[in-house]
Coordinates of C-alpha atoms and ligand atoms in Angstrom, one line a residue:
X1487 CA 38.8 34.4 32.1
X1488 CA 36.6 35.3 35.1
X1489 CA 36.7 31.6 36.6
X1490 CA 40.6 31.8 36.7
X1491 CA 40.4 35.0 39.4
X1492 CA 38.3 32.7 41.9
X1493 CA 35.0 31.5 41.6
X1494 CA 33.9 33.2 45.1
X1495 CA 34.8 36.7 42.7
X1496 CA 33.6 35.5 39.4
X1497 CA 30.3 33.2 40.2
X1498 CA 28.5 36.0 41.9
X1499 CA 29.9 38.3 38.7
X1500 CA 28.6 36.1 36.2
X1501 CA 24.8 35.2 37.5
X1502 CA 24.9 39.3 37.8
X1503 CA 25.4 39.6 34.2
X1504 CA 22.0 38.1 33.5
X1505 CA 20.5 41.0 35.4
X1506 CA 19.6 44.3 34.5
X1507 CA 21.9 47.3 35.8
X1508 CA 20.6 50.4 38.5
X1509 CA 20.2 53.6 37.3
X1510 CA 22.1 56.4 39.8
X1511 CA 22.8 60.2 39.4
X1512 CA 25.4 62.3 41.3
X1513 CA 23.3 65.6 42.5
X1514 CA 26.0 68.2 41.3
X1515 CA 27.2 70.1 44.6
X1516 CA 28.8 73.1 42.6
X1517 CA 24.8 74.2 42.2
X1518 CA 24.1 73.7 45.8
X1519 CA 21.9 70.6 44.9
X1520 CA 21.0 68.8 47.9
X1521 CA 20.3 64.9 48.1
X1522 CA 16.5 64.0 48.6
X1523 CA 15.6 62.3 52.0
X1524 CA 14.7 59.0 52.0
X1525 CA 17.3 58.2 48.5
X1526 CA 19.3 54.8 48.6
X1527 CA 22.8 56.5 48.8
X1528 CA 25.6 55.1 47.0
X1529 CA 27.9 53.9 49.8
X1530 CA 31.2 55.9 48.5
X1531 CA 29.6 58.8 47.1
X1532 CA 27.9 61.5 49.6
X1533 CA 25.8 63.1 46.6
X1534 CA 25.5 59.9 44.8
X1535 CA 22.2 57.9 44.6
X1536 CA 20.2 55.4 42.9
X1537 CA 16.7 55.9 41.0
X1538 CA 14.2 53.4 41.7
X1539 CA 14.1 53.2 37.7
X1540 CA 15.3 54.8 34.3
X1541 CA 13.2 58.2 33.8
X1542 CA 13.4 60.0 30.3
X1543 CA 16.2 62.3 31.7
X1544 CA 16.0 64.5 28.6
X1545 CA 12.5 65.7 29.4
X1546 CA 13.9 67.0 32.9
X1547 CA 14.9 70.9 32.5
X1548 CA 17.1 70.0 35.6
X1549 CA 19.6 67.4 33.5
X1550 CA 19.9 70.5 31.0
X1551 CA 20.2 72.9 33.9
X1552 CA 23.4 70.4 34.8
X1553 CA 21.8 69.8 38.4
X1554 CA 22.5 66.4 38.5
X1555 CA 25.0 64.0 36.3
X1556 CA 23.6 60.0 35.5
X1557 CA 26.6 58.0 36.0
X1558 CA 27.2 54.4 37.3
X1559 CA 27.6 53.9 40.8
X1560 CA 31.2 52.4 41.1
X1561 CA 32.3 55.1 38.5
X1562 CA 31.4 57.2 41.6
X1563 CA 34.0 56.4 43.9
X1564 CA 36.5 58.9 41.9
X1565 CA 34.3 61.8 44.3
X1566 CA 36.2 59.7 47.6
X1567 CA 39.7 58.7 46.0
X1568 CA 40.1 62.7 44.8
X1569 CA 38.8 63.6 48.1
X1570 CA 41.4 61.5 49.9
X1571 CA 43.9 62.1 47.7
X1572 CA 43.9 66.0 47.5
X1573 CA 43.4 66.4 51.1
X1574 CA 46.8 64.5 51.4
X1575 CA 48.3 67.0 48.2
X1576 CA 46.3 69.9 49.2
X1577 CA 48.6 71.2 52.5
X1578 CA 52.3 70.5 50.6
X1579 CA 51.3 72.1 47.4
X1580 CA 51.3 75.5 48.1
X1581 CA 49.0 76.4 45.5
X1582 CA 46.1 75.8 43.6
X1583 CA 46.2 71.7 42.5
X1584 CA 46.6 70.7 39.2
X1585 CA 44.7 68.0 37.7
X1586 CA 45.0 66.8 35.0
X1587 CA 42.2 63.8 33.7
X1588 CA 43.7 62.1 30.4
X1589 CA 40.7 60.1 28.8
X1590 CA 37.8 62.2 29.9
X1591 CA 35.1 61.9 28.2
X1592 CA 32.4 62.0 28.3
X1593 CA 33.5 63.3 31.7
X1594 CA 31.9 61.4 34.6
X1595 CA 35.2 61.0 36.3
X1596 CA 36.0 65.0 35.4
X1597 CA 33.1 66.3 37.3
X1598 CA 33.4 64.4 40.1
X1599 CA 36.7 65.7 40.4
X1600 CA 35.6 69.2 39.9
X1601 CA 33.3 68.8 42.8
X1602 CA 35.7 67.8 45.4
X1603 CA 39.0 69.5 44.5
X1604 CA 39.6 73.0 46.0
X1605 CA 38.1 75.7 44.3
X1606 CA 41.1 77.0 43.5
X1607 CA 42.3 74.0 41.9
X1608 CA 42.2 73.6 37.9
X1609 CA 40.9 70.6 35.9
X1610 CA 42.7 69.5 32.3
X1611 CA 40.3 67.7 30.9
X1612 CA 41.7 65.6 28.0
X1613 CA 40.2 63.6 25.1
X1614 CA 41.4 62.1 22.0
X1615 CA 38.2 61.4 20.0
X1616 CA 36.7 64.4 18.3
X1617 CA 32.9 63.8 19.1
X1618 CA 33.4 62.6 22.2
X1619 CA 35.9 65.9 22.8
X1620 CA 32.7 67.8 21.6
X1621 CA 30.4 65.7 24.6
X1622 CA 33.1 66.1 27.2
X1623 CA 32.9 70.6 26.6
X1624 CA 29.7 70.2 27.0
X1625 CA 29.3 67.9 30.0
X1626 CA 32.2 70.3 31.8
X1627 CA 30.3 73.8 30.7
X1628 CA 26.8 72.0 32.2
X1629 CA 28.8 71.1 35.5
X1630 CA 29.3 74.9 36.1
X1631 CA 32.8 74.6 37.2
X1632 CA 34.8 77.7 36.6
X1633 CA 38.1 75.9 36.8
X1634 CA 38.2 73.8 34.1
X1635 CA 39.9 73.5 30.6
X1636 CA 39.5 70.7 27.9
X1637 CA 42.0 69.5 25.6
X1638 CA 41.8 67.1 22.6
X1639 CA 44.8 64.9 21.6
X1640 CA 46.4 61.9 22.3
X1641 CA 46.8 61.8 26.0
X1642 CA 50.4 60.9 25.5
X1643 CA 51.1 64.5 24.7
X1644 CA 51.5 65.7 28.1
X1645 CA 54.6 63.5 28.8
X1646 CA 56.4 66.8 27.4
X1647 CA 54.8 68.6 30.4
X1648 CA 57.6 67.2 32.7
X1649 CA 56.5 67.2 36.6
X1650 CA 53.6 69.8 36.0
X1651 CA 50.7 67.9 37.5
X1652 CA 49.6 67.4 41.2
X1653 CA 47.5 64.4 40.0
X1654 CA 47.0 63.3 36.7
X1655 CA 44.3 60.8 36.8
X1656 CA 44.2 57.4 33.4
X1657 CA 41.0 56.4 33.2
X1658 CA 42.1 54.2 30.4
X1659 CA 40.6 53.0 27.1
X1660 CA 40.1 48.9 28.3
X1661 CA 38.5 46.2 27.0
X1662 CA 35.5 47.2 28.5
X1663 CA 34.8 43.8 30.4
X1664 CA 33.0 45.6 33.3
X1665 CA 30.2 47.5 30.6
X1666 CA 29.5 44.1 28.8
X1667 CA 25.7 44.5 30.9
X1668 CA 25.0 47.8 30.1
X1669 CA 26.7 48.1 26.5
X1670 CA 26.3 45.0 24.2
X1671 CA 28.8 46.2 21.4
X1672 CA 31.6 45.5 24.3
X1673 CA 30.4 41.8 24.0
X1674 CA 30.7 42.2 20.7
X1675 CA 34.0 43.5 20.3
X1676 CA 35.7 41.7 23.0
X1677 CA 38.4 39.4 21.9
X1678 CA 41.9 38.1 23.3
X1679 CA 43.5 40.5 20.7
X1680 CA 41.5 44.0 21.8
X1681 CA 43.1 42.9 25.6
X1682 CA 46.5 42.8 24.7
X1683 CA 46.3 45.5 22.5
X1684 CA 44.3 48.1 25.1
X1685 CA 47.0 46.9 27.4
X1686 CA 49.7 48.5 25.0
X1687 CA 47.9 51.6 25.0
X1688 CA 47.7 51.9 28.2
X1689 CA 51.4 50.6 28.9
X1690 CA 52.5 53.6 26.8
X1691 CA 50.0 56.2 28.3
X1692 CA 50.8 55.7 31.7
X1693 CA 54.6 55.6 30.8
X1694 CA 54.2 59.2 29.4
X1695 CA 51.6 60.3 31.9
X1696 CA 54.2 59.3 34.3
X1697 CA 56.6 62.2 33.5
X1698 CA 53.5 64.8 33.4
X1699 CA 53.4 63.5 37.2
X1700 CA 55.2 65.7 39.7
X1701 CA 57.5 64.2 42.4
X1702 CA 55.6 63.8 45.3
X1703 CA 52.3 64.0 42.9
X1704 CA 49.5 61.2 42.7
X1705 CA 48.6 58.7 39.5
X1706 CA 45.1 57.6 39.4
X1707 CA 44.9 54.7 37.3
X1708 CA 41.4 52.9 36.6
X1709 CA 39.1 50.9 33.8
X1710 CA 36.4 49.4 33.0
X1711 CA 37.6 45.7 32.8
X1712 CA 37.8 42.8 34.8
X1713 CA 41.3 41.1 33.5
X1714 CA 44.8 41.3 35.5
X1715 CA 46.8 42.3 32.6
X1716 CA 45.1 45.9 31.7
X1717 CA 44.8 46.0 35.5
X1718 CA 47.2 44.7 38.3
X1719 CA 49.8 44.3 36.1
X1720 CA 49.9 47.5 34.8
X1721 CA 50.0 48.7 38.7
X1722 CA 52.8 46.5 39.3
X1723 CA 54.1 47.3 36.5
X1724 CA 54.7 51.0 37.8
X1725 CA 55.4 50.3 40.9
X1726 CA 58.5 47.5 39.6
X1727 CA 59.8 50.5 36.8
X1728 CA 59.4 54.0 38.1
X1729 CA 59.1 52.6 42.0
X1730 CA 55.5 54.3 42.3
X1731 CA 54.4 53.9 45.5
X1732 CA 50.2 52.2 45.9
X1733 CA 48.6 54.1 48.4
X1734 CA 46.2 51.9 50.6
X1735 CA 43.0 53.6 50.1
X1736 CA 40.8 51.4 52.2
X1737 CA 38.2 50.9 49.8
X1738 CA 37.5 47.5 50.8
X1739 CA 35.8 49.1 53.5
X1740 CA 32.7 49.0 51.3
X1741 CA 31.3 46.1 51.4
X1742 CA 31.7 44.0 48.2
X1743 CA 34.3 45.8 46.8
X1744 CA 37.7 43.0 46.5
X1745 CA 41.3 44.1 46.6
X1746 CA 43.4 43.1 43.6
X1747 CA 44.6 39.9 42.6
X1748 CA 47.7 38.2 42.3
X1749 CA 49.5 41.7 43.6
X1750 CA 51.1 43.0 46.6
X1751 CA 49.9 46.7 45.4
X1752 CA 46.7 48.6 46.9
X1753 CA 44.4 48.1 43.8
X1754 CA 40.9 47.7 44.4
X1755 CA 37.8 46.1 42.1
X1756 CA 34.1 46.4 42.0
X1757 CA 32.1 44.3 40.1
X1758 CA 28.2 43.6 39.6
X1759 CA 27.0 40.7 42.0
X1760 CA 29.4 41.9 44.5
X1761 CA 28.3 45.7 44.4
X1762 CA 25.6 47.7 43.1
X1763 CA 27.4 49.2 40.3
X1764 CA 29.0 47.8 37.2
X1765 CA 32.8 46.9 36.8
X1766 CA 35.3 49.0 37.8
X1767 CA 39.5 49.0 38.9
X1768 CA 41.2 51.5 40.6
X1769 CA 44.6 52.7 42.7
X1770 CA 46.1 55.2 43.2
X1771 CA 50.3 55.3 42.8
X1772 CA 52.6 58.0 44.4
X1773 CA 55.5 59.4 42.2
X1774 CA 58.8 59.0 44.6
X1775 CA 60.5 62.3 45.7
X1776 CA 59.8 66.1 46.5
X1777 CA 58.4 68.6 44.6
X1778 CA 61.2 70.6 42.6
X1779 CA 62.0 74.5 42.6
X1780 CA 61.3 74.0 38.6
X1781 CA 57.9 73.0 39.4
X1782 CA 57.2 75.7 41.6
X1783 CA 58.6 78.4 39.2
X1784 CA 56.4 77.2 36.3
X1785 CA 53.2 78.9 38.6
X1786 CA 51.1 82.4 37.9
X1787 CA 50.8 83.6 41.3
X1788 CA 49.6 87.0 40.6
X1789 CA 46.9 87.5 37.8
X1790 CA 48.4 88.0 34.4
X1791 CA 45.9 90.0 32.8
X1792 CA 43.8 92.0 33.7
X1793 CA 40.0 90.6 33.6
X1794 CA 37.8 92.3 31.4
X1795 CA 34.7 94.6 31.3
X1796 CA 32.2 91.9 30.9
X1797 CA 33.7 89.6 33.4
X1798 CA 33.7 92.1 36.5
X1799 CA 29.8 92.8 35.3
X1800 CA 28.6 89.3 35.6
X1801 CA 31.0 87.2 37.4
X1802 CA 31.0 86.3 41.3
X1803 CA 34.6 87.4 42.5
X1804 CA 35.5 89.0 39.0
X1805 CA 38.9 89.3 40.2
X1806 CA 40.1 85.6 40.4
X1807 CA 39.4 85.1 36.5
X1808 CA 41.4 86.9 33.4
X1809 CA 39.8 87.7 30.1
X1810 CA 41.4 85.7 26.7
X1811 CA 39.8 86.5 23.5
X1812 CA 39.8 83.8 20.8
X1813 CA 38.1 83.4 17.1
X1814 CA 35.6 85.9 18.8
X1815 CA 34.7 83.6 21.8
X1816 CA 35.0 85.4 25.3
X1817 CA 36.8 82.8 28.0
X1818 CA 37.0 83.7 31.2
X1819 CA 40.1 81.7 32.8
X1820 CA 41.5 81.3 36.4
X1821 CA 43.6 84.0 36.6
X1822 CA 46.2 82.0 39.0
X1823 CA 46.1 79.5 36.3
X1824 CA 46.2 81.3 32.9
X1825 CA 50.1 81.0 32.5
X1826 CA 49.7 77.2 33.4
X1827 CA 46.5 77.0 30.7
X1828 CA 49.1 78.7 27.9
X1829 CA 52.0 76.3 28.8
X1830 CA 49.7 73.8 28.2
X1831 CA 48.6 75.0 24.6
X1832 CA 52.2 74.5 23.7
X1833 CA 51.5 71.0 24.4
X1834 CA 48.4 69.7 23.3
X1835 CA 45.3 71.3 21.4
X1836 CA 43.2 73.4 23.8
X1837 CA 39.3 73.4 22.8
X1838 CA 38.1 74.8 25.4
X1839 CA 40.6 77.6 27.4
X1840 CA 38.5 78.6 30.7
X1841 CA 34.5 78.9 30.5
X1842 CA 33.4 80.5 27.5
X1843 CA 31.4 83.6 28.6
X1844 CA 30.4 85.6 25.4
X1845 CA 30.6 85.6 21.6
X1846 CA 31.2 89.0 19.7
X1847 CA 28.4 90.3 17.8
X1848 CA 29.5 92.9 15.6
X1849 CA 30.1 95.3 18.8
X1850 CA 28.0 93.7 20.9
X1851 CA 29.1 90.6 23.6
X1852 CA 26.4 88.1 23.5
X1853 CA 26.4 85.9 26.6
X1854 CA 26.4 82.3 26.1
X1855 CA 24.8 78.9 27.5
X1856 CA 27.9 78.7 29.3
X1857 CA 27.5 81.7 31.0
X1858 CA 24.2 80.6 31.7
X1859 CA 25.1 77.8 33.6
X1860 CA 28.4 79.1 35.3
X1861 CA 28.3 78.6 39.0
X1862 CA 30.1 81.7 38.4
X1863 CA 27.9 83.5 37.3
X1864 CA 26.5 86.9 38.9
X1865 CA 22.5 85.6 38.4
X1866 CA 21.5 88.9 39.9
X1867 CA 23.8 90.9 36.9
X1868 CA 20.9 90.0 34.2
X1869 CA 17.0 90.5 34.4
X1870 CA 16.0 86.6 35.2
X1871 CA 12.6 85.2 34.5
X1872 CA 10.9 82.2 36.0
X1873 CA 9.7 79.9 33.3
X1874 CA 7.3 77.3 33.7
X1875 CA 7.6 73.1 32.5
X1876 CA 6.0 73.6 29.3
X1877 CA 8.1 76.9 29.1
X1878 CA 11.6 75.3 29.8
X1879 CA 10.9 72.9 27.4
X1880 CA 10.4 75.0 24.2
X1881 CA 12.9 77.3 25.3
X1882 CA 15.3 73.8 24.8
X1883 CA 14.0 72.8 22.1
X1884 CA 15.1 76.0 20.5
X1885 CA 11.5 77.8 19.5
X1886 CA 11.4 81.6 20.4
X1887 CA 9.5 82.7 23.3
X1888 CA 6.1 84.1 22.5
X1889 CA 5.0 85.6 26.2
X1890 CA 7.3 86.8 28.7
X1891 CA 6.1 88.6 31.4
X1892 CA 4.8 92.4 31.4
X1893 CA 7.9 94.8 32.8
X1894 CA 10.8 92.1 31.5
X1895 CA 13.2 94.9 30.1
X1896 CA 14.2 94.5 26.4
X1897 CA 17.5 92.6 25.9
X1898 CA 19.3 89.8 26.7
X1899 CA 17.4 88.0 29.5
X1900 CA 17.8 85.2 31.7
X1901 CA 15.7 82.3 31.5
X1902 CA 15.3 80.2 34.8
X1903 CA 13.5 77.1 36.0
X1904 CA 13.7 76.0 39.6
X1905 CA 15.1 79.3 40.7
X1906 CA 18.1 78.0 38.2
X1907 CA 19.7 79.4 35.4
X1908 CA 18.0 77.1 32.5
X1909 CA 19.8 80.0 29.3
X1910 CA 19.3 83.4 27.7
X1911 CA 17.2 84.8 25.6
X1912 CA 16.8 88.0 23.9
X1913 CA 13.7 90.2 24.7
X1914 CA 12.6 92.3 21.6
X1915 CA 9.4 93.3 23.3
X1916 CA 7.0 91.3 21.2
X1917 CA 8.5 87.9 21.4
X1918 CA 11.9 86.7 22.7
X1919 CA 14.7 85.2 20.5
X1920 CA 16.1 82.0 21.7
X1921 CA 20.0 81.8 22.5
X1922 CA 20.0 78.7 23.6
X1923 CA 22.8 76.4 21.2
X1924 CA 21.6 74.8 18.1
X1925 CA 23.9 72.3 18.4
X1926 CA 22.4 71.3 22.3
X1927 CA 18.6 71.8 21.1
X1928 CA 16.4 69.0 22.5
X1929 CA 15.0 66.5 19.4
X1930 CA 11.8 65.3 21.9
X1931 CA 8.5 65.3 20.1
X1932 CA 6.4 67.8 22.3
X1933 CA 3.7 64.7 22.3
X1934 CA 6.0 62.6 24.0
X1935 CA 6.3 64.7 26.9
X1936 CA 5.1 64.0 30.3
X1937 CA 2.8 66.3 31.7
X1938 CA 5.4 67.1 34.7
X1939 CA 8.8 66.9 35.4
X1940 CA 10.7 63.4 35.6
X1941 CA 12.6 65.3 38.3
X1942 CA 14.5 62.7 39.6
X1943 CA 16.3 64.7 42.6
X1944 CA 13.3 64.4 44.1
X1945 CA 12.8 60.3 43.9
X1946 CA 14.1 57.6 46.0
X1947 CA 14.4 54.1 45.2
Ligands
SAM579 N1 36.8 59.1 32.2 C1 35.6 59.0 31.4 C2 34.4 59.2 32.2 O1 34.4 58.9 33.4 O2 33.4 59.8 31.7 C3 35.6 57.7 30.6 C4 36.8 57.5 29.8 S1 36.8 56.1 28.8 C5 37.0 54.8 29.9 C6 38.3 56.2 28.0 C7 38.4 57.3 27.0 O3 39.7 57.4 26.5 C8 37.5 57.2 25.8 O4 36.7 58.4 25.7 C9 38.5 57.2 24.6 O5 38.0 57.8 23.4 C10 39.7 57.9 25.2 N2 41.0 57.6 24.6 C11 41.4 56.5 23.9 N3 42.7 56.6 23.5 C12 43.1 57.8 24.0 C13 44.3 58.5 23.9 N4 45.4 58.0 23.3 N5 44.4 59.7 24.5 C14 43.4 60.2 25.2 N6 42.2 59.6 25.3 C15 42.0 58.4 24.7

């Protein structure tokens, strides 16, 4: 298959395969993390890098802290084509973008997003397998981003939300030809059957996706595979149908990165041997025509509700978010979104309605881990405590805290690393009981520990 798009494209791609992949993390700029000097940048991605090799990431508080996400380098350029594209959106919109990602998880592509849209944008983060739903909250809650919301359901579903997205990115289920060096079961399962069906799927996603697309509004279409069927063809296939329009997005400016094949579309491709990055395809397709009155009336632009007690104590500008309550979670939700977040419900399965801030206690509002690590959050609102490695790492490993410093005040206290928010815990003089999420505790044998940090924001290849 790779021989008939060119052997200049496939020789280079296939002696690559024999070699090992690089390791690269995006620093996450919604936590004001900085890129080290010296670090091998990725060339599309400002706060992209590569790691000289793999480090045990789970035994850096920082990865827990959400300071940083590991994700593969070509993945990366989603942080340039959102860029581009919502600086083109951004001026006609008139309001805060909406984005809606339809196969999310585990949420690479969602977080990159999240860094470079407005902040007064909002992020739909979608997902149709359960677990990997589950992975995807959490990888959106560690990013910090107050602007978020994550669905679960087939991503089909939003076809009944006619013209209600700015840019609705597919980063479709594919054969997976581009992740055959990094994951072996794609070798495993590849076969000419799983292409043609995964191009089904993905004919009758983006035909849905489509109508969730406003006039005027930008598709994102990508995978990881290296075929023309699940890739061009689906591009022309849009652009021949609904008469999308390919925006040129220059990536071939990078070195190493190829345009598509066989197509008169903008469609770009990165592969291994060619970049230093595993496989990826993207373009980006413009839905013909003007955004319509409808459209506009669908918005909240005053606050709905009113935000609550505990959000005006320990949010940064209390005032853009409303309070929801739900099955005795505290959310705290855009409040220029929240109509947009309930039409949304009537669509799909919302797991996750806005950041979940606090869980009722009999009359008591427990903050959460999510709270915690909220670049929204107020740090100075809660009595914060410096903890050291060894500290941080029993904290996330769940055990309560024997020691905390003489004068902490009793009651729910927040435990930092780094001058970061690391979780909460609750002072009851004594000792300290541990808030942090069973479900998230660390499994890492304190023997296997290093004696200091991996801390790989500090590295350079
Ligand atoms: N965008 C993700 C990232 O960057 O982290 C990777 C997405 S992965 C390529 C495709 C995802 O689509 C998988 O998680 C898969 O479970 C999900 N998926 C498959 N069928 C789907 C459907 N009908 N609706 C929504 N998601 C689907």
């Amino acid at each position: 298959m790779l021989r008939s798009l060119g052997d200049g494209y496939a020789m280079p791609l296939i002696e690559a395969l024999a070699t090992p992949p690089s390791v690269s993390i995006r620093a996450n700029t919604l936590k004001d993390r900085t890129v080290p000097d010296g670090a091998a940048l990725v060339p599309w991605c400002d706060n992209g890098f590569y790691l000289p090799s793999r480090p045990l990431f789970a035994a850096d508080p920082a990865w827990h802290q959400g300071l940083y996400y590991v994700q593969d380098a070509s993945s990366m350029v989603y942080s340039h084509v959102v860029a581009m594209i919502s600086r083109m959106l951004e001026p006609q919109a008139g309001h805060g973008l909406r984005y809606l990602d339809a196969c999310a998880a585990p949420g690479g592509k969602s977080t990159a997003a999240l860094e470079v849209l407005p902040a007064d944008a909002l992020v739909v983060a979608n997902e149709y397998d359960r677990h990997r739903a589950n992975i995807l909250a959490e990888n959106i809650a560690k990013s910090g981003a107050p602007n978020a919301v994550v669905t679960r359901g087939d991503a089909a579903r939003f076809g009944r939300m006619r013209d209600a997205f700015d840019i609705v990115a597919v980063d479709a289920p594919c054969s997976g030809e581009g992740m055959m060096r990094k994951e072996p079961e794609a070798v495993r399962q590849w076969s000419e059957a799983l292409v043609a069906d995964c191009a089904a799927t993905q004919r009758r996603l983006l035909e849905s996706l489509w109508e969730a697309l406003r006039p005027g509004g930008v598709l994102i279409y990508s995978t990881c595979t290296f075929n023309r069927l699940e890739n061009e063809e689906q591009v022309d296939f849009l652009v021949g149908e609904y008469g999308a329009e390919s925006i040129d997005l220059g990536l071939d400016s990078f070195g190493g990165v190829f345009r598509g094949f066989g197509t008169d579309s903008h469609c770009y491709r990165f592969a291994p041997g060619h970049v230093d990055g595993e496989g990826l395809f993207v373009a980006a397709l413009r839905k013909p025509g003007e955004p319509t009155g409808s459209v506009q009336s669908q918005r909240c632009q005053a606050p709905c509700q009113k935000s609550g007690d505990f959000i005006s104590r320990h949010l940064l500008d209390a005032s853009g978010f409303v309070e929801t309550r739900i099955a005795g979670t505290v959310y705290a939700q855009p409040a220029a979104h929240a109509a947009f977040i309930a039409s949304v419900g009537k669509a799909t399965d919302v797991m996750r309605p806005g950041v979940a801030v606090a869980a009722e206690k009999g009359r008591d509002l427990v903050p959460t881990q999510e709270l915690a690590l909220s670049a929204a959050l107020d740090i100075s609102s809660f009595a914060c405590v410096e903890a050291d490695y060894q500290t941080a790492m029993t904290y996330l490993r769940g055990e309560s805290l024997q020691e905390l410093p003489e004068g902490t005040p009793k009651g729910f206290v927040l435990l930092c690393y780094g001058g970061k928010p690391l979780g909460f815990a609750k002072n009851i003089g004594r000792r300290a009981n541990n808030l942090y999420p069973d479900a998230m505790r660390l499994r890492l044998d304190p023997r296997n520990l290093p004696a200091t940090p991996p801390n790989p924001l500090t590295q350079a290849k």
